[in-house]
Short mmCIF file of C-alpha atoms in Angstrom, two decimals:
data_model
loop_
_atom_site.label_atom_id
_atom_site.label_comp_id
_atom_site.label_asym_id
_atom_site.label_seq_id
_atom_site.Cartn_x
_atom_site.Cartn_y
_atom_site.Cartn_z
CA ALA A 290 0.00 0.00 0.00
CA TRP A 291 2.83 2.40 0.89
CA LEU A 292 4.56 1.62 -2.42
CA LEU A 293 1.34 2.29 -4.33
CA LEU A 294 0.83 5.57 -2.44
CA PHE A 295 4.45 6.60 -3.10
CA ARG A 296 4.07 5.87 -6.82
CA THR A 297 0.82 7.85 -7.01
CA VAL A 298 2.32 10.85 -5.20
CA HIS A 299 5.47 10.68 -7.35
CA ARG A 300 3.44 10.52 -10.56
CA THR A 301 1.16 13.41 -9.49
CA SER A 302 4.14 15.47 -8.39
CA SER A 303 5.87 14.85 -11.73
CA THR A 304 2.75 15.86 -13.67
CA LEU A 305 2.35 19.05 -11.62
CA ARG A 306 6.03 19.94 -12.11
CA THR A 307 5.76 19.38 -15.89
CA GLN A 308 2.60 21.53 -15.97
CA ALA A 309 4.29 24.28 -13.94
CA ASP A 310 7.30 24.25 -16.31
CA GLU A 311 4.98 24.47 -19.32
CA ASN A 312 3.00 27.34 -17.74
CA GLU A 313 6.25 29.21 -17.10
CA ARG A 314 7.39 28.61 -20.69
CA LEU A 315 4.07 29.90 -22.04
CA ALA A 316 4.27 32.99 -19.80
CA LEU A 317 7.68 33.88 -21.26
CA HIS A 318 7.19 32.95 -24.93
CA ASP A 319 5.00 34.19 -27.75
CA ALA A 320 2.20 31.69 -28.44
CA LEU A 321 2.32 32.13 -32.24
CA THR A 322 6.05 32.08 -33.05
CA GLY A 323 7.52 30.41 -29.96
CA LEU A 324 9.97 33.32 -29.63
CA PRO A 325 10.71 34.98 -26.28
CA ASN A 326 8.04 37.57 -25.51
CA ARG A 327 8.42 41.12 -24.18
CA ARG A 328 8.69 39.91 -20.58
CA LEU A 329 11.54 37.48 -21.28
CA LEU A 330 13.27 40.05 -23.50
CA GLN A 331 13.11 42.58 -20.65
CA ASP A 332 14.70 40.06 -18.28
CA ARG A 333 17.51 39.23 -20.75
CA LEU A 334 18.03 42.92 -21.48
CA ASP A 335 18.38 43.73 -17.76
CA ARG A 336 20.91 40.91 -17.35
CA ALA A 337 22.87 41.98 -20.46
CA ILE A 338 23.07 45.55 -19.18
CA ILE A 339 24.35 44.48 -15.75
CA ALA A 340 26.96 42.17 -17.38
CA GLY A 341 27.91 44.89 -19.88
CA GLN A 342 28.41 47.51 -17.18
CA ARG A 343 30.58 45.15 -15.13
CA ALA A 344 32.77 44.17 -18.09
CA ASN A 345 32.64 47.58 -19.82
CA LYS A 346 30.93 46.11 -22.91
CA HIS A 347 28.29 47.46 -25.27
CA VAL A 348 24.69 46.24 -25.54
CA GLY A 349 22.75 46.66 -28.78
CA LEU A 350 19.00 46.58 -29.26
CA MET A 351 17.06 46.57 -32.52
CA ILE A 352 13.34 47.00 -32.89
CA LEU A 353 11.83 46.17 -36.25
CA ASP A 354 8.45 45.99 -37.83
CA VAL A 355 7.22 44.32 -40.99
CA VAL A 356 6.43 46.95 -43.60
CA ARG A 357 2.90 46.67 -45.07
CA PHE A 358 1.97 43.84 -42.71
CA LYS A 359 -1.47 45.41 -42.08
CA GLU A 360 -2.08 45.26 -45.83
CA VAL A 361 -1.28 41.52 -45.84
CA ASN A 362 -3.57 40.93 -42.87
CA ASP A 363 -6.44 43.00 -44.27
CA THR A 364 -6.35 41.66 -47.82
CA LEU A 365 -5.26 38.05 -47.33
CA GLY A 366 -6.68 37.34 -43.86
CA HIS A 367 -5.26 36.72 -40.38
CA ASP A 368 -4.28 33.10 -41.13
CA ARG A 369 -1.91 34.24 -43.87
CA GLY A 370 -0.71 37.10 -41.66
CA ASP A 371 0.07 34.66 -38.85
CA ALA A 372 1.87 32.30 -41.26
CA LEU A 373 3.99 35.24 -42.48
CA LEU A 374 4.96 36.18 -38.91
CA ILE A 375 6.03 32.57 -38.22
CA GLU A 376 8.26 32.63 -41.33
CA VAL A 377 9.70 36.04 -40.35
CA ALA A 378 10.55 34.67 -36.88
CA LYS A 379 12.43 31.71 -38.43
CA ARG A 380 14.44 33.93 -40.75
CA LEU A 381 15.39 36.32 -37.97
CA GLU A 382 16.65 33.48 -35.80
CA ASN A 383 18.76 32.23 -38.72
CA VAL A 384 20.63 35.51 -39.29
CA VAL A 385 21.51 36.59 -35.74
CA ARG A 386 24.45 35.42 -33.64
CA GLU A 387 24.10 32.56 -31.16
CA ALA A 388 24.28 34.89 -28.15
CA ASP A 389 21.55 37.21 -29.52
CA THR A 390 17.88 37.05 -28.59
CA VAL A 391 15.08 37.47 -31.13
CA ALA A 392 11.77 38.34 -29.45
CA ARG A 393 8.27 39.16 -30.64
CA LEU A 394 6.92 42.28 -28.96
CA GLY A 395 3.42 41.92 -30.38
CA GLY A 396 1.66 42.42 -33.71
CA ASP A 397 4.28 42.71 -36.45
CA GLU A 398 6.94 44.11 -34.11
CA PHE A 399 10.09 42.14 -33.24
CA ALA A 400 13.26 42.90 -31.29
CA VAL A 401 16.84 41.67 -31.49
CA LEU A 402 18.95 41.95 -28.36
CA ALA A 403 22.70 41.86 -29.07
CA PRO A 404 24.63 41.58 -25.80
CA ASP A 405 28.37 42.21 -26.00
CA ILE A 406 28.36 43.88 -29.43
CA GLY A 407 31.70 45.46 -30.30
CA SER A 408 30.66 48.89 -31.61
CA THR A 409 27.90 50.87 -33.34
CA LEU A 410 29.44 49.73 -36.65
CA ASP A 411 29.04 46.06 -35.60
CA ALA A 412 25.43 46.78 -34.62
CA GLU A 413 24.78 48.37 -38.02
CA ARG A 414 26.31 45.34 -39.76
CA LEU A 415 24.07 43.00 -37.77
CA ALA A 416 21.06 45.19 -38.63
CA ALA A 417 22.00 45.00 -42.33
CA ARG A 418 22.04 41.19 -42.04
CA VAL A 419 18.63 41.24 -40.34
CA HIS A 420 17.29 43.57 -43.04
CA SER A 421 18.65 41.30 -45.80
CA ALA A 422 16.62 38.39 -44.33
CA PHE A 423 13.63 40.02 -46.06
CA ASP A 424 15.28 40.13 -49.52
CA GLU A 425 13.82 36.80 -50.59
CA ALA A 426 10.04 36.44 -50.91
CA PHE A 427 8.22 34.54 -48.15
CA GLN A 428 6.34 31.38 -49.08
CA VAL A 429 2.98 31.61 -47.32
CA GLY A 430 0.74 28.73 -48.36
CA ASP A 431 0.41 28.98 -52.15
CA LEU A 432 1.56 32.61 -52.23
CA LEU A 433 4.94 34.32 -52.47
CA LEU A 434 4.92 37.53 -50.44
CA HIS A 435 7.51 40.31 -50.72
CA VAL A 436 7.74 42.35 -47.53
CA GLU A 437 10.45 44.56 -46.03
CA SER A 438 11.41 45.64 -42.55
CA SER A 439 12.09 48.95 -40.81
CA ILE A 440 14.78 48.60 -38.14
CA GLY A 441 15.79 50.98 -35.37
CA ILE A 442 19.11 50.46 -33.57
CA ALA A 443 20.16 51.83 -30.20
CA MET A 444 23.27 51.12 -28.14
CA LEU A 445 24.13 51.24 -24.48
CA PRO A 446 26.04 53.20 -23.17
CA GLU A 447 26.17 55.37 -26.36
CA HIS A 448 22.46 56.22 -26.57
CA ALA A 449 20.91 55.24 -23.24
CA GLU A 450 21.60 54.71 -19.56
CA ASP A 451 19.06 51.99 -18.78
CA ALA A 452 16.79 49.38 -20.34
CA THR A 453 13.73 51.64 -20.63
CA GLU A 454 15.67 54.38 -22.38
CA LEU A 455 17.32 51.85 -24.71
CA MET A 456 13.90 50.44 -25.74
CA GLN A 457 12.52 53.95 -26.33
CA ARG A 458 15.51 54.99 -28.44
CA ALA A 459 15.49 51.85 -30.57
CA ASP A 460 11.75 52.45 -31.09
CA THR A 461 12.39 56.08 -32.06
CA ALA A 462 15.04 55.00 -34.58
CA MET A 463 12.65 52.39 -36.00
CA TYR A 464 9.99 55.03 -36.67
CA ALA A 465 12.64 57.22 -38.32
CA ALA A 466 13.67 54.28 -40.54
CA LYS A 467 10.02 53.70 -41.41
CA SER A 468 9.30 57.32 -42.33
CA THR A 469 12.48 57.69 -44.43
CA HIS A 470 12.25 54.20 -46.04
CA LEU A 471 15.94 53.66 -45.24
CA GLY A 472 15.64 50.11 -43.93
CA ALA A 473 17.82 50.30 -40.82
CA LEU A 474 18.81 53.40 -38.86
CA LEU A 475 20.98 54.06 -35.83
CA TYR A 476 19.39 56.27 -33.18
CA ARG A 477 20.09 60.01 -33.49
CA PRO A 478 19.34 62.39 -30.58
CA GLY A 479 17.43 64.83 -32.83
CA GLU A 480 14.68 62.26 -33.40
CA ASP A 481 13.39 62.39 -29.82
CA GLY A 482 10.99 65.25 -30.51
CA ASN A 483 9.09 63.11 -33.02
CA SER A 484 8.86 60.36 -30.40
CA ALA A 485 7.23 62.71 -27.88
CA GLU A 486 4.77 63.94 -30.51
CA ARG A 487 3.79 60.35 -31.38
CA LEU A 488 3.28 59.55 -27.72
CA GLN A 489 1.02 62.62 -27.34
CA LEU A 490 -1.03 61.59 -30.37
#
């Protein structure tokens, strides 16, 4: 009887632990693409900044969105839009370095965290690689879709002092890239006014 009870408790405990692990994974990952979500990105960003400050290293952050994604969603339907986002996620993971984190922030917005990046030039080179991941058309069901990305790049300590500021500045640079159709842009201090205006709107 004791052996039976022990086995039952062990089995139940194992099931609960597996369920708890799965719940934690779901809480930290995007349900559609399986990528880290905003919460997990924030945690990795905080850790990268602490490590970078200790070792006097740079941290890069890119925020990108898929140009004309709303058009794809509206004209072809959400199923095709979702399939496109899954393909985008795969391509992004294939072009970044092993130490980098690709995350989905929501909608058609993604982020790439590059801890220990050598310089702003290295960050721009990585952004160019990310941007080139969109050169080839995406196979979505029976369709070939051509979409591009707008990428904003910000660096710590060059452009920001903390995680919140780094996110804001990468976001600002992304909107600048979007409005100028330049693909990928490094943050420039003069762009902050536009960011405040957008926030007010």
